[in-house]
Coordinates of C-alpha atoms and ligand atoms in Angstrom, one line a residue:
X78 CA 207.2 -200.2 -83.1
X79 CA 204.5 -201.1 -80.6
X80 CA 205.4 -201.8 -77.2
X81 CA 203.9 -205.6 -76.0
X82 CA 203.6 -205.3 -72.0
X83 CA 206.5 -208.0 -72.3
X84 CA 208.5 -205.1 -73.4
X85 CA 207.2 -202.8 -71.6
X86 CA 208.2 -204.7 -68.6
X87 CA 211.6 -205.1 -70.0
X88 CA 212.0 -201.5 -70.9
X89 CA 211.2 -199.9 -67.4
X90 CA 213.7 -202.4 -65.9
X91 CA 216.4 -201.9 -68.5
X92 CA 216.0 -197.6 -67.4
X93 CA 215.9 -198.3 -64.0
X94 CA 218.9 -200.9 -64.0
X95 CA 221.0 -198.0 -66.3
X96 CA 219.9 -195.3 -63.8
X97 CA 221.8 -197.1 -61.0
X98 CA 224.9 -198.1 -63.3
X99 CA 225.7 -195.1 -64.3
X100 CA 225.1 -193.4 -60.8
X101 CA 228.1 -196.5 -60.0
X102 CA 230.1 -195.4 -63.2
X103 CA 229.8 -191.8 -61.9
X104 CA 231.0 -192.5 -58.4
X105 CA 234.0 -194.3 -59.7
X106 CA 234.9 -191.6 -62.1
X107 CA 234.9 -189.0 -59.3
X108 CA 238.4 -190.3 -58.2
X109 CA 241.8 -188.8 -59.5
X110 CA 243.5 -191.2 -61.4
X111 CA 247.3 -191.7 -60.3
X112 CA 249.8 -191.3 -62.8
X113 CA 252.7 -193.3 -62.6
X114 CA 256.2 -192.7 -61.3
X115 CA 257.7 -194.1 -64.8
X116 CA 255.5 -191.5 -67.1
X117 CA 257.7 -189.1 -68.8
X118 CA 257.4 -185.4 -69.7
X119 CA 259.3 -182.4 -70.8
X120 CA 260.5 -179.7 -68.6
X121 CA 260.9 -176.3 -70.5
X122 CA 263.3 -174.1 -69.3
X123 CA 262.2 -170.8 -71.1
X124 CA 265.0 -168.5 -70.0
X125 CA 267.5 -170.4 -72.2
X126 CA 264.9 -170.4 -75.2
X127 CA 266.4 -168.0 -78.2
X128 CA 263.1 -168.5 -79.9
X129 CA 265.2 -170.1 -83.2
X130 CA 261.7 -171.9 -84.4
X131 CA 264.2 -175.4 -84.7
X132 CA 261.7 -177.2 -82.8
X133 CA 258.7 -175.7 -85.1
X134 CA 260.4 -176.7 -87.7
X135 CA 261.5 -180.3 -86.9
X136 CA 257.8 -181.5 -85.7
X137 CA 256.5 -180.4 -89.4
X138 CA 258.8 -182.4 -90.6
X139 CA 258.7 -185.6 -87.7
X140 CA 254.7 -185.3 -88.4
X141 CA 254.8 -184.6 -92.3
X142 CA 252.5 -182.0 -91.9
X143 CA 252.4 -178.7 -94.2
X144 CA 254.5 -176.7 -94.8
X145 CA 253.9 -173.1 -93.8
X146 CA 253.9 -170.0 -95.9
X147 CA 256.9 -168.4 -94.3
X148 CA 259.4 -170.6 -94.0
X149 CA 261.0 -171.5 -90.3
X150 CA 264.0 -168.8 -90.8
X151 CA 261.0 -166.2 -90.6
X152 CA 261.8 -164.2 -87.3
X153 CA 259.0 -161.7 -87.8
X154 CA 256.1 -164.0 -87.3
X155 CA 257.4 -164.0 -83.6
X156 CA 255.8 -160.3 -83.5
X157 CA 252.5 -162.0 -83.3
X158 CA 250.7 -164.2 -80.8
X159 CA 250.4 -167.5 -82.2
X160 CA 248.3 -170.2 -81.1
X161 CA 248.8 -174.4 -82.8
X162 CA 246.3 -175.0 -85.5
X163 CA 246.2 -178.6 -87.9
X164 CA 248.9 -177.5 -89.6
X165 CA 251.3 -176.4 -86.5
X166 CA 251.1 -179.1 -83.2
X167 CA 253.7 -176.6 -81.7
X168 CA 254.4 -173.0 -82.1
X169 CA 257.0 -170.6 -80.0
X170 CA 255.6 -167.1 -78.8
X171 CA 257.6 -164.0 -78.1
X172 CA 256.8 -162.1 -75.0
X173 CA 258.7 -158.3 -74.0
X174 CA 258.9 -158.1 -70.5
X175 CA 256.3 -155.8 -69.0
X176 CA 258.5 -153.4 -66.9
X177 CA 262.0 -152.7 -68.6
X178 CA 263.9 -151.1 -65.1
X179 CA 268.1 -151.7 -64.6
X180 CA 269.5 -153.9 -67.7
X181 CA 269.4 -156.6 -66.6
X182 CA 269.2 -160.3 -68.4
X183 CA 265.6 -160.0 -67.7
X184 CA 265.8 -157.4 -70.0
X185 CA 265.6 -159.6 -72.8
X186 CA 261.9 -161.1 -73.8
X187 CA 260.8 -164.2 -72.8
X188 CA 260.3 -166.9 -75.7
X189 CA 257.9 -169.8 -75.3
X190 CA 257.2 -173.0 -76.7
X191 CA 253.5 -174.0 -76.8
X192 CA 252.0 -177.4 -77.9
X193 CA 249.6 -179.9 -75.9
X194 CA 250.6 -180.3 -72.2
X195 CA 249.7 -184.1 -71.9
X196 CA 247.4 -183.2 -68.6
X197 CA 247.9 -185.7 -66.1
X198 CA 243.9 -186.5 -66.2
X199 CA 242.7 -184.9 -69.8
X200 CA 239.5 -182.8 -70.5
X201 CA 239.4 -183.9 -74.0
X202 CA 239.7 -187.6 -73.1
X203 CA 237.1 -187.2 -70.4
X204 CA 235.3 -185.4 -72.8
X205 CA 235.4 -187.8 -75.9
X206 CA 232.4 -189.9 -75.8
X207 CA 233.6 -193.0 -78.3
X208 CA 237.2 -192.9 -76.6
X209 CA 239.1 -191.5 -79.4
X210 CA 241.3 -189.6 -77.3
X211 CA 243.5 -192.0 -74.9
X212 CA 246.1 -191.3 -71.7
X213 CA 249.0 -193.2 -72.6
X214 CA 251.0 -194.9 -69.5
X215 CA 254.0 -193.1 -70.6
X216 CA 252.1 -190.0 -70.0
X217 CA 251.1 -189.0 -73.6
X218 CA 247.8 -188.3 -75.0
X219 CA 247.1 -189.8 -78.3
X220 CA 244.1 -189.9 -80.9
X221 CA 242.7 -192.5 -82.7
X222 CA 241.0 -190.9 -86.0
X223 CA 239.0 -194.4 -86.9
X224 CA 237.0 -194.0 -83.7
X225 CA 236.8 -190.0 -83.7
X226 CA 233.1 -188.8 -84.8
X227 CA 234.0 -185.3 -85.1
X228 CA 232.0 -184.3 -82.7
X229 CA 234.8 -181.5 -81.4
X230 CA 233.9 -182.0 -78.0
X231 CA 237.5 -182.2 -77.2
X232 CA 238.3 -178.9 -78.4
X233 CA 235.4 -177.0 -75.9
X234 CA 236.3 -179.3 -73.1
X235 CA 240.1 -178.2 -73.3
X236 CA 241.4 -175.9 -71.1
X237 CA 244.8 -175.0 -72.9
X238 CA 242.7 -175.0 -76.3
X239 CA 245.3 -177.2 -78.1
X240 CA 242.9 -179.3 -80.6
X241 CA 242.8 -178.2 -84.1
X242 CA 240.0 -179.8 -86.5
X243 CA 240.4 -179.9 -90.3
X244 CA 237.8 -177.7 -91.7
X245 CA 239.4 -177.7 -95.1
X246 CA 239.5 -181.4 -95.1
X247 CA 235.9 -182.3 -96.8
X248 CA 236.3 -186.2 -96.7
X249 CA 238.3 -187.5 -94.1
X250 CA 238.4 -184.4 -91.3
X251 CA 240.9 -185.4 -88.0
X252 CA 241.5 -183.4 -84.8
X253 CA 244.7 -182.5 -84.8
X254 CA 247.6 -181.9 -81.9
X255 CA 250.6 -182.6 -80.2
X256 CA 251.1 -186.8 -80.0
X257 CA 254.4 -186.3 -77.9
X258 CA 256.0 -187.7 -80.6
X259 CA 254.2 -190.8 -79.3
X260 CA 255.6 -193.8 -81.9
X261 CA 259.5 -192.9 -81.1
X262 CA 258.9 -191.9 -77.2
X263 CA 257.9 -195.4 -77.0
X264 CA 260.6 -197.3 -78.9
X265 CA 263.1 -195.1 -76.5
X266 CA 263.4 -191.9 -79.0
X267 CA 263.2 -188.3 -77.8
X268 CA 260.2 -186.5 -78.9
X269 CA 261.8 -184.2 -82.6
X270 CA 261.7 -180.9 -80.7
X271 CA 263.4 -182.2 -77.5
X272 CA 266.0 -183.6 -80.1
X273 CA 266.4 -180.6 -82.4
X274 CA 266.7 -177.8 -79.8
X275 CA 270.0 -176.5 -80.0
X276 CA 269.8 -174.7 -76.4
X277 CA 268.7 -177.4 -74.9
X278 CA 265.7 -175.8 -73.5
X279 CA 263.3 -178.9 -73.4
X280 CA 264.5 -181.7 -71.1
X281 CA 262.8 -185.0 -71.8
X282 CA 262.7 -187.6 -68.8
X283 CA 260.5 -189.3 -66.1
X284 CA 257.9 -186.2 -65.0
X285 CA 258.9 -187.2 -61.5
X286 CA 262.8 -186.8 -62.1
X287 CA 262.2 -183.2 -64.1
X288 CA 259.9 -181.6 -60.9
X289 CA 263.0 -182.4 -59.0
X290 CA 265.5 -180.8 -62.1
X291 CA 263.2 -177.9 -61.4
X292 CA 262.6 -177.5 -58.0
X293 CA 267.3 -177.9 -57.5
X294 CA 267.0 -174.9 -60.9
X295 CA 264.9 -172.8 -58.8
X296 CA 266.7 -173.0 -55.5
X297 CA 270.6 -172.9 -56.8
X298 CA 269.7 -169.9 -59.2
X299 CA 268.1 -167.3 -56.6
X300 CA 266.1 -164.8 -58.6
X301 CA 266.6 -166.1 -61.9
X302 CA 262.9 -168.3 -61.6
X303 CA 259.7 -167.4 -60.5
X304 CA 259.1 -169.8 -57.5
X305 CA 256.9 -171.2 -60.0
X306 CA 256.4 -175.1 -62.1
X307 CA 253.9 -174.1 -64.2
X308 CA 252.3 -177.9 -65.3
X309 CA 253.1 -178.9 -61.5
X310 CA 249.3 -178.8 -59.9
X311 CA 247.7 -176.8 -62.6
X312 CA 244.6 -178.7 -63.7
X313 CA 245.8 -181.7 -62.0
X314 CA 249.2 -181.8 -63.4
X315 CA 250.9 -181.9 -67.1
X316 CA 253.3 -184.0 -68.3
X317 CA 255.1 -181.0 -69.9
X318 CA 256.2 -178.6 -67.3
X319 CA 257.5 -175.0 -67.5
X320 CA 259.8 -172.5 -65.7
X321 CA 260.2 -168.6 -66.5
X322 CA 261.6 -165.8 -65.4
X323 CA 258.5 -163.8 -65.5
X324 CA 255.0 -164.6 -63.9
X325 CA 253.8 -167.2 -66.1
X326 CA 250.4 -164.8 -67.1
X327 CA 252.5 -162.6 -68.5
X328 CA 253.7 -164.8 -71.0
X329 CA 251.2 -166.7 -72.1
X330 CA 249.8 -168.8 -69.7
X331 CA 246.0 -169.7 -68.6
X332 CA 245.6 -169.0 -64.4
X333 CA 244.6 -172.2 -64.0
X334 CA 243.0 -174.0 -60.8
X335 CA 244.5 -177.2 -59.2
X336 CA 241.6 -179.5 -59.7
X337 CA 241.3 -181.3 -62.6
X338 CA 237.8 -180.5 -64.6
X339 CA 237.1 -184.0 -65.3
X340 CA 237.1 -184.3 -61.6
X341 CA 234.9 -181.3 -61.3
X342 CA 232.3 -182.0 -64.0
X343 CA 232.1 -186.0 -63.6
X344 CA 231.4 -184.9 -59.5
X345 CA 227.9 -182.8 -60.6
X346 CA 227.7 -185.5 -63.4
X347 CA 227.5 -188.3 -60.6
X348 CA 225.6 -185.6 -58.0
X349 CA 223.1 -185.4 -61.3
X350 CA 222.4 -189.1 -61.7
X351 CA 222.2 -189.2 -57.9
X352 CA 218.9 -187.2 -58.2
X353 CA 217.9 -188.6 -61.4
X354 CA 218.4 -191.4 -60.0
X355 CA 215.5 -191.8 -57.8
X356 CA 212.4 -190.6 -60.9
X357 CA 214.2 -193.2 -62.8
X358 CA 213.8 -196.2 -60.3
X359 CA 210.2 -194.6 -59.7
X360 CA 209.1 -194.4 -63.4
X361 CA 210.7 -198.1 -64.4
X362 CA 208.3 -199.4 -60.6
X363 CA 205.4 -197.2 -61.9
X364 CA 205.9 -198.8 -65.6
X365 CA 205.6 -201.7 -64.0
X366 CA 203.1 -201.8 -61.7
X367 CA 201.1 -200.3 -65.1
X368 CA 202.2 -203.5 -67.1
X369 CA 201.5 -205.7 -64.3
X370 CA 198.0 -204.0 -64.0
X371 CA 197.4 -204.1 -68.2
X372 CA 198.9 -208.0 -67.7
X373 CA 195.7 -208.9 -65.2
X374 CA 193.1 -207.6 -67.1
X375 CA 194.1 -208.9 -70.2
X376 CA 194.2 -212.1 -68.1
X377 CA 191.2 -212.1 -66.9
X378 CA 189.5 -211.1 -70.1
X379 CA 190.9 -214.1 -71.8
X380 CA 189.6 -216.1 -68.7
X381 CA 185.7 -215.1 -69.8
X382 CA 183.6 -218.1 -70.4
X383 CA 182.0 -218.4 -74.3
X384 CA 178.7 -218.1 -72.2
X385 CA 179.8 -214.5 -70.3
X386 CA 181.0 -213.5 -74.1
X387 CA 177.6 -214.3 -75.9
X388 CA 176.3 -213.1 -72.8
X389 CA 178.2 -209.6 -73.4
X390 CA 177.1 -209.4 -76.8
X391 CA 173.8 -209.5 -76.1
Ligands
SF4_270 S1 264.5 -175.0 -80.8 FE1 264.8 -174.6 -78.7 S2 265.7 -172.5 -78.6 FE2 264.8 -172.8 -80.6 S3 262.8 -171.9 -80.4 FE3 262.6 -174.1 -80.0 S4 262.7 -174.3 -77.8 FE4 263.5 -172.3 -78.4
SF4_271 S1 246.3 -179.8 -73.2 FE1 244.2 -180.1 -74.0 S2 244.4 -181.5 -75.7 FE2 246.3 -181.6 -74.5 S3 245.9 -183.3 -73.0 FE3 245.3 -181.4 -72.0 S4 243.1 -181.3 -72.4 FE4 243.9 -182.7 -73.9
SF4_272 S1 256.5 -183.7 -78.9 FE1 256.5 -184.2 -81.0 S2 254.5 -183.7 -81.7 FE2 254.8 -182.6 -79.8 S3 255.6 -180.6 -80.3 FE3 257.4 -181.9 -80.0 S4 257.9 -182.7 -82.0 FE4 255.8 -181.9 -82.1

């Protein structure tokens, strides 16, 4: 397509005027977003988890997903770390503890349930450029397959690495994890695992309400907790939240920071456009001082008498 100078002009404006939103859009991002009071969560208590699979078993079937090729009353797959995939949104681990001393109840291994942790402010919703993945109000973190594009960002940018994708699905490919059981949270259900577990590891209820739970655990049941909410600050906060008897990175757990990444790389996103900022504004002034320049001698050639023309020709 050629570019008229009326377009031109329009262009180097339209860069220019984007340059500045997005340096706005970037400063706005930069702030934490609160999470409500009301949003729920799950508090795992892993010290009363016999590692049974229930709750492995009851999502397959909340979720209709596939079923696997050991059945759930398979203890031996427990032998080997697991991670979720897009056929499994949760799956429980089996951890021996790393120094066996006095018999002790800590003697026993530590068993624990992993799915998505609903972060309090998501790297795979900051990272989903067409919005696909969503922060619910009630603290969930859903998809939406008719907007995802495949693009898997979500899967890089997560710092649990929770998001499975369908490979084997050729046509119709989703990303698949944890919904916190999002559909009968919010007509006042309890997410299947939470119902299903017959220890009643997994206590579902306003995340404010469980750090409290936690926090009275921990102080009436001296040495039986690490001092320790795993899901509390860690990358911001969770919705699901964890206690165990053993340092958390021995049992699975990433040693996480506090800060949230979207805050991190929407900060040196925004510092970016700062700086871009400034060639942006200068290109779309230079663009136009060229137009305005190309404008006034075509102006001035169409201004030419007949007589100077012939004259020219001459
Ligand atoms: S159902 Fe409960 S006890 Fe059984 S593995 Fe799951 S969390 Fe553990
Ligand atoms: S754990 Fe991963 S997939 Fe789940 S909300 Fe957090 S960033 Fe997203
Ligand atoms: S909250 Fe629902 S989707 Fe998530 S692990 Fe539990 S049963 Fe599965």
């Amino acid at each position: 397509m050629e570019i008229s100078r009326r377009n031109f002009f329009k262009i180097s404006g339209a860069m220019a005027a984007a340059s500045l939103a997005d340096t706005s859009k970037g400063a706005q991002a930069a702030t934490t977003p609160s999470i409500s009071e009301e949003a729920f969560g799950c508090l795992v208590d892993t010290t009363l988890c016999v590692g049974c699979r229930k709750c492995e078993q009851a999502c397959n079937t909340q979720h209709s997903l596939p079923k696997p090729v050991e059945s759930f009353e398979e203890m031996t797959v427990l032998e080997n770390e697991r991670r979720m995939d897009e056929t499994s949104y949760t799956v429980v681990n089996k951890y021996y503890p790393k120094n066996i001393g006095t018999l002790t109840w800590r003697t026993r291994p530590t068993f624990v349930k992993f799915q998505c942790m609903h972060c309090n402010d998501p790297s795979c919703v900051s990272a989903c450029i067409v919005g696909a993945l969503t922060k619910q109000p009630n603290g969930s973190v859903i998809y939406d397959a008719a907007k995802c594009i495949g693009c898997r960002y979500c899967m890089v940018a997560c710092p649990f690495q929770v998001p499975a994708y369908e490979y084997d699905n050729a046509l119709t490919p989703q990303v698949r994890k944890c919904t916190f059981c999002f559909e009968t949270v919010k007509d006042g259900g309890l997410p299947a695992c939470a119902q299903i577990c017959p220890r009643e590891v997994i206590t579902f209820g306003k995340r404010s309400d469980l750090l409290k739970l936690a926090r009275w655990k921990i102080k009436n049941n001296p040495g039986k907790y690490v001092d320790h909410i795993y899901g509390e600050h860690e990358v911001g906060g969770t919705s699901w939240l964890y206690l165990s008897s053993e340092p958390f990175e021995t049992v699975g757990f990433p040693k996480l920071g506090t800060q949230a990444p979207p805050r991190l790389t929407e900060a040196i996103q925004h510092g970016l456009f700062q700086y871009f900022a400034a060639p942006v504004i200068l290109y779309g002034v230079l663009g136009g001082i060229m137009g305005l320049t190309g404008y006034l001698k075509g102006a001035k050639e169409d201004l030419k008498s007949p007589t100077e023309e012939k004259g020219d020709t001459q």
